[in-house]
Short mmCIF file of C-alpha atoms and ligand atoms in Angstrom, two decimals:
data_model
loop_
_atom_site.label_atom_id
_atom_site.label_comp_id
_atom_site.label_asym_id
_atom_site.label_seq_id
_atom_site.Cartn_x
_atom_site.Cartn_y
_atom_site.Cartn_z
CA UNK A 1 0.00 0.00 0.00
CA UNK A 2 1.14 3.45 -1.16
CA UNK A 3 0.44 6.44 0.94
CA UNK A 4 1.29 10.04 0.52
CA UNK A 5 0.98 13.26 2.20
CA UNK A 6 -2.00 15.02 0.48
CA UNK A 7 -0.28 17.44 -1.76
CA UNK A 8 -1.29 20.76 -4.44
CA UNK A 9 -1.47 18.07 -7.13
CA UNK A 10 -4.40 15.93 -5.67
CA UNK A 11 -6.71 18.42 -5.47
CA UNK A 12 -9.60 18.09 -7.99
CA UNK A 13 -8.58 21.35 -10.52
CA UNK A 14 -4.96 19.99 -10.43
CA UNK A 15 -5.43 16.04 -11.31
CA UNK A 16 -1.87 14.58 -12.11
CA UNK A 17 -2.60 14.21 -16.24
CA UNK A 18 -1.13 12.10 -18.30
CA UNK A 19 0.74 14.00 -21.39
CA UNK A 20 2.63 11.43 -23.11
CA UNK A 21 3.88 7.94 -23.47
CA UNK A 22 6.47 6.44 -24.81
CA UNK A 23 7.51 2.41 -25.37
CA UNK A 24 10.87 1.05 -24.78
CA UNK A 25 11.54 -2.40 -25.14
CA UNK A 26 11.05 -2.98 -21.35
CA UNK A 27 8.82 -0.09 -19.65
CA UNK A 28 6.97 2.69 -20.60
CA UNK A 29 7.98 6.42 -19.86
CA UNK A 30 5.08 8.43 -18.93
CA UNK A 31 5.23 12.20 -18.92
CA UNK A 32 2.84 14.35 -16.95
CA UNK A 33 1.61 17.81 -17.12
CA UNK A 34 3.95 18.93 -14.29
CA UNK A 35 6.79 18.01 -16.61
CA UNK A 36 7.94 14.64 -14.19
CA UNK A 37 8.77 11.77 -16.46
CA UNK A 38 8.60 7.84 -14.59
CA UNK A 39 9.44 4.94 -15.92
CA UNK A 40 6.94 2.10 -15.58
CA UNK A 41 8.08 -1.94 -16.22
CA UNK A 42 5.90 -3.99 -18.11
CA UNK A 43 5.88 -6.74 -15.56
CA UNK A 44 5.05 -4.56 -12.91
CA UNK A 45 2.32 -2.98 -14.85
CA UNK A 46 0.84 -6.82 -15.63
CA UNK A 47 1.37 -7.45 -11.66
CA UNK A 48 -0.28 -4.34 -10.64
CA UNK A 49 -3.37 -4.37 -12.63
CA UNK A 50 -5.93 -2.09 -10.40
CA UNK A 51 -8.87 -4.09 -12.87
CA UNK A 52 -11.66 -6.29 -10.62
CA UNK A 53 -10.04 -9.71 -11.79
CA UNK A 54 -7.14 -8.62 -10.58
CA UNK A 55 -7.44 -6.86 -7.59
CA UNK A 56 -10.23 -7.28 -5.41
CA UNK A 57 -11.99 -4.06 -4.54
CA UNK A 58 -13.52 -5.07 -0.96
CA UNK A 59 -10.57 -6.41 0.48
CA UNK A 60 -7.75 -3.97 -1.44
CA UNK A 61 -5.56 -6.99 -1.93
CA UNK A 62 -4.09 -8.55 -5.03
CA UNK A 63 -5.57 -11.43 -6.26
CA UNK A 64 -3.59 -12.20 -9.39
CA UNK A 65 -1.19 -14.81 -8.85
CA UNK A 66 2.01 -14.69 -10.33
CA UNK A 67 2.10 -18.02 -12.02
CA UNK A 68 -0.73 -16.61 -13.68
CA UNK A 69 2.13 -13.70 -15.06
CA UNK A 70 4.52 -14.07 -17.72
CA UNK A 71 7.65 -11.80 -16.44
CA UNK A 72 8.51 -11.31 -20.60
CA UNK A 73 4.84 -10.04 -20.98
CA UNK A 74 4.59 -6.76 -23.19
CA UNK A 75 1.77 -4.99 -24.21
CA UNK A 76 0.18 -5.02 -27.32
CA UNK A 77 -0.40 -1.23 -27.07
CA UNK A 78 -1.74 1.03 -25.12
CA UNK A 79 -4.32 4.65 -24.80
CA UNK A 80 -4.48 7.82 -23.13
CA UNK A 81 -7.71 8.49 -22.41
CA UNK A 82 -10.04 10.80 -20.17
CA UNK A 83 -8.11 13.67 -21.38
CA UNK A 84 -4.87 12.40 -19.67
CA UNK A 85 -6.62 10.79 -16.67
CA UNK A 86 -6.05 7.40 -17.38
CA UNK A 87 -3.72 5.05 -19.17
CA UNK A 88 -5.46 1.85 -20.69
CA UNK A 89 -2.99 -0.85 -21.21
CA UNK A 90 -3.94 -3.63 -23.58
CA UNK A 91 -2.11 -7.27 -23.54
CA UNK A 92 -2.01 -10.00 -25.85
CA UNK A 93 -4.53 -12.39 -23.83
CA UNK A 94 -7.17 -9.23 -24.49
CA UNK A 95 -6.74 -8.51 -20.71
CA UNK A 96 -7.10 -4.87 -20.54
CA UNK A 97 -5.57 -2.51 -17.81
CA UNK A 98 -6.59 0.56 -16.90
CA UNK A 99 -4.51 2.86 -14.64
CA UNK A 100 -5.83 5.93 -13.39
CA UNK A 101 -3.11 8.70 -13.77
CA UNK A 102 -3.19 9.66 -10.17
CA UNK A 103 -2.08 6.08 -8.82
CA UNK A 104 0.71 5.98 -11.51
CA UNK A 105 1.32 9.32 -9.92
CA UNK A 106 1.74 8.21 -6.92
CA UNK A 107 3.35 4.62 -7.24
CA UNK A 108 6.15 6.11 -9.14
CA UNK A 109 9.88 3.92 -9.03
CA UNK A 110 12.00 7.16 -8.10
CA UNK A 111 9.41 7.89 -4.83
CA UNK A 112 9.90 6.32 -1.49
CA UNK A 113 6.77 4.71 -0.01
CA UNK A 114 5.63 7.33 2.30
CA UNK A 115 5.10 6.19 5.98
CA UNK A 116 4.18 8.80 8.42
CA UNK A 117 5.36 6.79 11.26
CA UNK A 118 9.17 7.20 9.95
CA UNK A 119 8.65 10.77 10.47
CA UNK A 120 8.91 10.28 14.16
CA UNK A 121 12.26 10.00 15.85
CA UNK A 122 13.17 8.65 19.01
CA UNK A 123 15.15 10.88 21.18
CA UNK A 124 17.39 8.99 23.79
CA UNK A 125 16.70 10.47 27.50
CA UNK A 126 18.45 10.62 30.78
CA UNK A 127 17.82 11.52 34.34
CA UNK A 128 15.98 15.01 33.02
CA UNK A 129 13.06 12.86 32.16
CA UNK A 130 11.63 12.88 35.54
CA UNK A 131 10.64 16.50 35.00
CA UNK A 132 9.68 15.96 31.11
CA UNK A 133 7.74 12.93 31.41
CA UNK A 134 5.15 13.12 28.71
CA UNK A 135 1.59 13.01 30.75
CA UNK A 136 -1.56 12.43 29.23
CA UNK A 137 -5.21 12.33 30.79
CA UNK A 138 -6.50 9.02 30.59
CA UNK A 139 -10.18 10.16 29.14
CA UNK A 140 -8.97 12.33 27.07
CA UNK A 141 -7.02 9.58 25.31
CA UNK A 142 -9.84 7.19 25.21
CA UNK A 143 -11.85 10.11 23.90
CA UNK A 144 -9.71 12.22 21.68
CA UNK A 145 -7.94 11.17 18.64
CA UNK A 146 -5.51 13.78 19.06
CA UNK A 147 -4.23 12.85 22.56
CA UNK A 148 -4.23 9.49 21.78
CA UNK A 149 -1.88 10.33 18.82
CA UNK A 150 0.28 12.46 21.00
CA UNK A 151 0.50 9.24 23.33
CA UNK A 152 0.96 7.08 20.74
CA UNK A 153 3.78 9.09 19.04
CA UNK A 154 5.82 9.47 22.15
CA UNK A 155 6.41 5.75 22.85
CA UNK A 156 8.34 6.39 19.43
CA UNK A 157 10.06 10.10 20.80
CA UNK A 158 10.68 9.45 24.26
CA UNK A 159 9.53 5.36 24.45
CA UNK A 160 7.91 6.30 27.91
CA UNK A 161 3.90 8.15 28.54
CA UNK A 162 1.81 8.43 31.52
CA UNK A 163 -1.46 8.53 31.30
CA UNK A 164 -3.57 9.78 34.85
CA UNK A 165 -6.76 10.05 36.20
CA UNK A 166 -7.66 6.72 34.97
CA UNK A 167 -10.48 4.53 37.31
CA UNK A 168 -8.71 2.65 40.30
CA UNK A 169 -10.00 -1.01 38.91
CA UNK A 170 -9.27 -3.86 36.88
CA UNK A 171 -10.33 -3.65 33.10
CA UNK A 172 -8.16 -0.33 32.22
CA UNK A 173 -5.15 -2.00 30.47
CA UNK A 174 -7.41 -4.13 28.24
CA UNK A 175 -10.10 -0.66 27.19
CA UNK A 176 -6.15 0.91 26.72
CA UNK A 177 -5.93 -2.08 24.23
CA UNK A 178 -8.99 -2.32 22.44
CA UNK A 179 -8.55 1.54 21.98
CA UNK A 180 -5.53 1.00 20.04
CA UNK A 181 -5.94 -2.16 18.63
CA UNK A 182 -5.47 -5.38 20.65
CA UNK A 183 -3.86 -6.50 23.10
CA UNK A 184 -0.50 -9.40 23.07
CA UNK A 185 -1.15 -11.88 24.94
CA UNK A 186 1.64 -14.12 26.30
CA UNK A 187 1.71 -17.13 29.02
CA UNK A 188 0.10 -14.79 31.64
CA UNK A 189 -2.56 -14.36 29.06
CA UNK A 190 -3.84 -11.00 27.83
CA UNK A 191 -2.93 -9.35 31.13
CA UNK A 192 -1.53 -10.09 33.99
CA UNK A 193 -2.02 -8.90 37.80
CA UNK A 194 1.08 -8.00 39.27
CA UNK A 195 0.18 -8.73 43.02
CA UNK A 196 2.67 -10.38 45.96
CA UNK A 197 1.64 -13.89 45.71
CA UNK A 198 2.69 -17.18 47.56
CA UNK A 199 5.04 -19.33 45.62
CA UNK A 200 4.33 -17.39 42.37
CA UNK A 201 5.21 -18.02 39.03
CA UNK A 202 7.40 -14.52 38.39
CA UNK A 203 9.01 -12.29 40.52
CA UNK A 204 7.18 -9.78 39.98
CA UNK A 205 4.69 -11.20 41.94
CA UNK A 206 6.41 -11.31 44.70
CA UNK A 207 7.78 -8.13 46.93
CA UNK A 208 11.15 -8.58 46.12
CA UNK A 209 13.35 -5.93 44.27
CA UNK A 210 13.36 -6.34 40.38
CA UNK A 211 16.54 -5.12 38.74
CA UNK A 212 15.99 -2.93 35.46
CA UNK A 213 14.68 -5.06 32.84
CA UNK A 214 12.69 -5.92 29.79
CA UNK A 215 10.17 -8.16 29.90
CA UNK A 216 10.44 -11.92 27.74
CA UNK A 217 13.06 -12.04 26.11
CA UNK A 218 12.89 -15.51 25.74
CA UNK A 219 10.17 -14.88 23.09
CA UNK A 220 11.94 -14.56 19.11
CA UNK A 221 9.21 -11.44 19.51
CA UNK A 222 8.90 -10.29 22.63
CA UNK A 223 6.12 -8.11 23.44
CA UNK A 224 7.21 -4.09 22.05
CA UNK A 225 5.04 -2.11 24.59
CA UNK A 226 4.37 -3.16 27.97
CA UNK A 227 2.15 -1.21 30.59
CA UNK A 228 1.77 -1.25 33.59
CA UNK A 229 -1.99 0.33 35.32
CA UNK A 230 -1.36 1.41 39.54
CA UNK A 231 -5.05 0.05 40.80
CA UNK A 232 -3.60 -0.09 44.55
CA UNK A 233 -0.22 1.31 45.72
CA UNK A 234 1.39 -0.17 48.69
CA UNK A 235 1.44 2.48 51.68
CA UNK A 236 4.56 1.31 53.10
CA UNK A 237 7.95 2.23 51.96
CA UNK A 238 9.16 1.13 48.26
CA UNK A 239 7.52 0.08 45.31
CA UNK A 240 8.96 2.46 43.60
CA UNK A 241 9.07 2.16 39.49
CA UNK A 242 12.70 2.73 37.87
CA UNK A 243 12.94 3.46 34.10
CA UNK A 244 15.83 4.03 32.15
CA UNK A 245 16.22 4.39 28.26
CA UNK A 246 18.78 2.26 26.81
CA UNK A 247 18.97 3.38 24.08
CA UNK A 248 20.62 6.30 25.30
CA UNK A 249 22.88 4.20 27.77
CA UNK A 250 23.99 1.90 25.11
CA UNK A 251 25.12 4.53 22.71
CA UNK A 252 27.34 6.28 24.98
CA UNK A 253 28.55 2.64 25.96
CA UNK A 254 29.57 2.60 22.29
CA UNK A 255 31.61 5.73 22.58
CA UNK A 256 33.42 5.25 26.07
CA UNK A 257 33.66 1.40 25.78
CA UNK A 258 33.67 0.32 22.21
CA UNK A 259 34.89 -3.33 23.56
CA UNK A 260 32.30 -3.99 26.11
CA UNK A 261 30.19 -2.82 23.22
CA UNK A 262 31.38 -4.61 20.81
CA UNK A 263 30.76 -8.03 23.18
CA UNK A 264 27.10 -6.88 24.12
CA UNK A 265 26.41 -6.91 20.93
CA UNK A 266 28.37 -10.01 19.57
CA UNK A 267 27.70 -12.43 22.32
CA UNK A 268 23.99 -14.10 21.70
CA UNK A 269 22.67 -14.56 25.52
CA UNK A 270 20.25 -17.60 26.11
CA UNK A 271 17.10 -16.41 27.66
CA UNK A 272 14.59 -19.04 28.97
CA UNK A 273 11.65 -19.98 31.19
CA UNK A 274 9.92 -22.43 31.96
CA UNK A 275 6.60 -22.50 34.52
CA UNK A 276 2.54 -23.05 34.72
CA UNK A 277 0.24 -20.25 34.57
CA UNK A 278 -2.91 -21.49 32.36
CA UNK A 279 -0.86 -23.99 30.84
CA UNK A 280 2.98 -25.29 31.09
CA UNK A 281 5.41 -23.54 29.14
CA UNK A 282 9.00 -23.77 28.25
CA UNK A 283 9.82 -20.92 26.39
CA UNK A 284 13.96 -20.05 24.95
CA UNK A 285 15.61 -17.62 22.64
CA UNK A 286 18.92 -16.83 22.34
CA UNK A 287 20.02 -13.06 21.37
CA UNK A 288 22.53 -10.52 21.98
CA UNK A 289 21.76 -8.21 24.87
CA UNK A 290 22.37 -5.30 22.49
CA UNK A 291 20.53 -5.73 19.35
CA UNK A 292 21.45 -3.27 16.12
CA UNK A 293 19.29 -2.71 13.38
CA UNK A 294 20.71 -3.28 9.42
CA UNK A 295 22.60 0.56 9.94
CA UNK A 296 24.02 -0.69 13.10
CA UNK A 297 22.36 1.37 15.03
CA UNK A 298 20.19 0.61 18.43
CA UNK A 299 17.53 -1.69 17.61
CA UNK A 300 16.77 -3.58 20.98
CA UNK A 301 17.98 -4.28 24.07
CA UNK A 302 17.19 -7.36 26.02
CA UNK A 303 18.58 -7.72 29.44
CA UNK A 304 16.57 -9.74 31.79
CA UNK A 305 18.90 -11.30 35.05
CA UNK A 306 16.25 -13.45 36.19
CA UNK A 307 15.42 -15.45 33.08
CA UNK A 308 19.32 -15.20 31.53
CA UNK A 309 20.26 -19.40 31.15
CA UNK A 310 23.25 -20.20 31.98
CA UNK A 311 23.75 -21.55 28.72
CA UNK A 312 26.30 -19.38 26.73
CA UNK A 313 27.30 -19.83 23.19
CA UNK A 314 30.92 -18.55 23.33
CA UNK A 315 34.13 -20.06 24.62
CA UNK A 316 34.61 -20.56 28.17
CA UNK A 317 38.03 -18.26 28.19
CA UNK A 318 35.67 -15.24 27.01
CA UNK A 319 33.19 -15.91 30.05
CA UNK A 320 34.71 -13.47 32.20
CA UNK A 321 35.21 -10.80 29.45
CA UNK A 322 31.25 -11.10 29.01
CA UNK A 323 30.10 -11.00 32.80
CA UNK A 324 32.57 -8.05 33.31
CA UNK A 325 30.76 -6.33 30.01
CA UNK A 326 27.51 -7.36 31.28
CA UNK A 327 28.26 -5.82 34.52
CA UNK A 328 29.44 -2.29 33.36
CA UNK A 329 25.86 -2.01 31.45
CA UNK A 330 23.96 -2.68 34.02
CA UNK A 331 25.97 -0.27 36.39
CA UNK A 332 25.44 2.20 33.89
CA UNK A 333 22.03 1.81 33.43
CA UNK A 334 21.59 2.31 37.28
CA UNK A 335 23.61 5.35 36.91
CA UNK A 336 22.11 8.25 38.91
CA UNK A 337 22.26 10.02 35.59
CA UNK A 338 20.56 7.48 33.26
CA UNK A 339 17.73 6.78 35.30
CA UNK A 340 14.33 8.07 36.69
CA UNK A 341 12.32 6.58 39.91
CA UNK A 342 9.22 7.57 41.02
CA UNK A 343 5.68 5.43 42.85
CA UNK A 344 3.09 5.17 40.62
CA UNK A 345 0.13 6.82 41.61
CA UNK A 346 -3.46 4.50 42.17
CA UNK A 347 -4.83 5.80 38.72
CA UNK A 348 -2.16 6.02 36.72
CA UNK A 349 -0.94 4.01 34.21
CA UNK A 350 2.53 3.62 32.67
CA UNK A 351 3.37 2.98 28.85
CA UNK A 352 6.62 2.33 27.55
CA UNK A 353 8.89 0.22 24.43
CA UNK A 354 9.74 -2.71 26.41
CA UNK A 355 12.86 -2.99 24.44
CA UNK A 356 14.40 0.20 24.99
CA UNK A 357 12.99 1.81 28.31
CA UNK A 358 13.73 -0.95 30.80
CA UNK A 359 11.78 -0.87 33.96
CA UNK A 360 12.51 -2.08 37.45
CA UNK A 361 10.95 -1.71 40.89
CA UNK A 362 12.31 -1.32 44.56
CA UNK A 363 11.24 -4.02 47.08
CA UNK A 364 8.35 -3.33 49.58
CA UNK A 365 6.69 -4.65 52.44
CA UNK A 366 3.09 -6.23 52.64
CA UNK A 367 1.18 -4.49 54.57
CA UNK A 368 -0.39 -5.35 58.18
CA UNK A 369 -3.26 -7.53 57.37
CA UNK A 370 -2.06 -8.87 53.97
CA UNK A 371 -3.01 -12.87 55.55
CA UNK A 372 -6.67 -11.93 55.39
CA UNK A 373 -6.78 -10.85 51.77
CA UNK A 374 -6.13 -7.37 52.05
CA UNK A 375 -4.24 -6.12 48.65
CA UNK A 376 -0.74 -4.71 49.61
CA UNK A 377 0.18 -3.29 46.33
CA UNK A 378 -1.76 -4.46 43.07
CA UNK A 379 -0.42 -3.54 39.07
CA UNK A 380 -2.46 -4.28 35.95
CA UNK A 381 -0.51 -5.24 33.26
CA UNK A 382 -0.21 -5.72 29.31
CA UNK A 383 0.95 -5.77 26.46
CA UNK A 384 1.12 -3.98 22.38
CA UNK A 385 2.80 -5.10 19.89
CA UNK A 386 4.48 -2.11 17.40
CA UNK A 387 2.55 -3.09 14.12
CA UNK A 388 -0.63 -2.51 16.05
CA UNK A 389 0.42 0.93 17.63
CA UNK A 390 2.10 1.69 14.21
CA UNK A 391 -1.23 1.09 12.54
CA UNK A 392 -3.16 2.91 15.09
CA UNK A 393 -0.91 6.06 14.17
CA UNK A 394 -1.16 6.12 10.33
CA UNK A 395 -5.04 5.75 11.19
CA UNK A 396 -5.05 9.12 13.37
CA UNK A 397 -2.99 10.55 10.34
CA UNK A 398 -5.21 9.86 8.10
CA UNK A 399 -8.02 11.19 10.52
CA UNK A 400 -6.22 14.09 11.53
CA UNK A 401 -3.97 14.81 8.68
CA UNK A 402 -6.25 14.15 6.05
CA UNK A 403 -3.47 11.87 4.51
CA UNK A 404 -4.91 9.76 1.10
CA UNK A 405 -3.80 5.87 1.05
CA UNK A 406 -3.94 3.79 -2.34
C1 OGA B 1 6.51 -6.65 35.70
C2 OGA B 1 7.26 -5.71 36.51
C3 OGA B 1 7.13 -3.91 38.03
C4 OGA B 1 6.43 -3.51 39.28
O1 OGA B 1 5.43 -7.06 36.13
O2 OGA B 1 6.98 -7.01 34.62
O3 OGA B 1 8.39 -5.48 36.21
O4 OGA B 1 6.46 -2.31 39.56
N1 OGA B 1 6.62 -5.08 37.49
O5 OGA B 1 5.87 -4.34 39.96
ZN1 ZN B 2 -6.53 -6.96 -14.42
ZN1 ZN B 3 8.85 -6.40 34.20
#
């Protein structure tokens, strides 16, 4: 699908028209009244057909197969027609093509596909983010399009949101979900309570400390956006959420420390687990704890202590090199500088990219009474996967930005 930003040339007096076409022996080149010239395969014309047969209108996919395509095809010839409006291309089985001049417009070779979402950068963050946090109201973002965008867009910018005001019960994290799209579900199902529990199956359900982390993984996809809704706080001292963005942590790793860089990122870490919730489960990946992306540049980062196997894929001489690596990060990312703390409020609810901003939480106490069923501290969580936040975004573009898709 080919999207573009709605520009002078779409409007109805200024149609892109078609002024002339010439054959080569392998495409055509199509000139238009604003003087751009494309250059148009035959193939990819046969492939692209827009006609019924070939592409079927309800659900905008293409249904042509491509053993049904001969990759030598040409045309037998071809017609401007609707006073430059449309090109009619006509083949030697007596299919015929028709192309409004817009789309070839717009699906030209020499023009990028257009995605809004790669308009948004991420911008790596230290300590200062406890006084930039970006804060949304929680009705407003199930209500307005525009502050649900805003949300949306900053798990890209920042990879962290608040949202507040939002009802102290259970149900919040999966409306959250069905606003944007659905929810991931994962062993714990499509959320999970995060409440101190006897001989639980995390330890995050316990009252224990919980080093900064990213959640699963020991998933070949772990879940992109985790969050996390405060229904009770515990009164007593700790609980406290920690957040740091490694992204930013990681890349000045890669300028002071290029070796225990270079290892975080070679070295593929087995993560694993393997437990009951609903069902049993026995879940393993193995992955470095830096990830890059095809530039090399931060992609993920997946450091988890409690679930790292001790299985590790590199010779036993480099062990020590890797632990002492492994050890510098994480003192890093603990770093006074790199990282924010704070105690959720009952009512709010935090967002973030579960495999940049990792997220940890000090221990606490239960509280006096706990052994009759009173609730000493009790989290909401879930999970969203990028595609669906992604398409949630170009959605509100479209909405918002009045942004045409073909
Ligand atoms: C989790 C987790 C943090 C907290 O459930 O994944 O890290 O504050 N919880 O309890
Ligand atoms: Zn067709
Ligand atoms: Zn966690």
């Amino acid at each position: 699908m080919n999207r573009v930003k709605r520009q002078k040339m779409d409007t109805s007096e200024e149609e892109p028209r078609i002024v002339e076409v010439r054959r080569s022996s392998e495409w055509y080149e199509v000139t238009w009244n604003d003087g751009y010239t494309g250059r148009y395969p035959f193939v990819w014309l046969r492939d692209n057909c827009r006609c019924p047969l070939c592409y079927y209108p309800s659900s905008k996919q293409r249904c042509v197969l491509l053993s049904d395509i001969d990759v030598e095809i040409e045309p037998e010839s071809e017609e401007i027609i609707d006073n430059g409006e449309e090109l009619k291309i006509y083949w030697p089985d007596k299919h015929v093509s028709p192309f409004p001049s817009r789309w070839l417009y717009r699906n030209r070779f020499d023009k990028t596909q257009y995605d809004s979402v790669n308009d948004i950068k991420p911008k790596p963050w230290g300590s200062e983010m406890i006084n930039q946090l970006p804060k949304f109201d929680y009705t407003k973002v199930m209500e307005d399009s525009r502050v649900l965008r805003d949300c949306l867009r900053s798990l890209i910018v920042s990879g962290i949101a608040m949202l507040t005001g939002a009802p102290k019960e259970q149900g919040v994290t999966e409306a959250i979900g069905k606003r944007v799209g659905h929810l991931r579900t994962t062993m714990y199902g499509k959320i999970f309570e995060v409440l101190a529990i006897a001989s639980s199956s995390n330890l995050a359900y316990t009252t224990l400390k919980l080093g900064l982390h990213v959640d699963l993984p020991l998933y070949e996809i772990p879940p992109s956006i985790q969050m996390l809704h405060c229904i009770k706080q515990c009164e007593t001292i700790g609980g406290e959420s920690q957040f740091c963005d490694a992204m930013k942590v990681t890349n000045d790793l890669k300028e002071s420390d290029p070796e225990f860089y270079d290892t975080l990122t070679r070295v593929k870490v087995d993560f694993r687990l393997r437990g009951k919730d609903f069902i049993p489960y026995h879940y393993q990946f193995a992955r470095p704890i830096i990830e890059l992306d095809e530039k090399g540049e931060f992609k993920a980062i997946s450091h988890n202590n409690a679930v790292r196997a001790p299985y590790m894929n590199i010779p036993v001489e480099e062990a020590k090199n890797f632990y002492k690596s492994l050890a510098y990060l994480d003192r890093k990312l603990n770093d006074k500088e790199n990282m924010i703390q704070f105690k959720l409020k009952e009512g709010e609810v935090v967002i973030f990219n579960n495999n940049r901003a990792m997220h940890g939480r000090s221990s606490f106490r239960m509280a006096q009474g706990y052994d009759e069923g009173k609730k000493t501290r009790h989290l909401e969580g879930g999970y969203l996967q990028w595609d669906v936040v992604k398409s949630a975004i170009r959605l509100l573009d479209e909405e918002l930005d009045d942004i045409t898709i073909h």
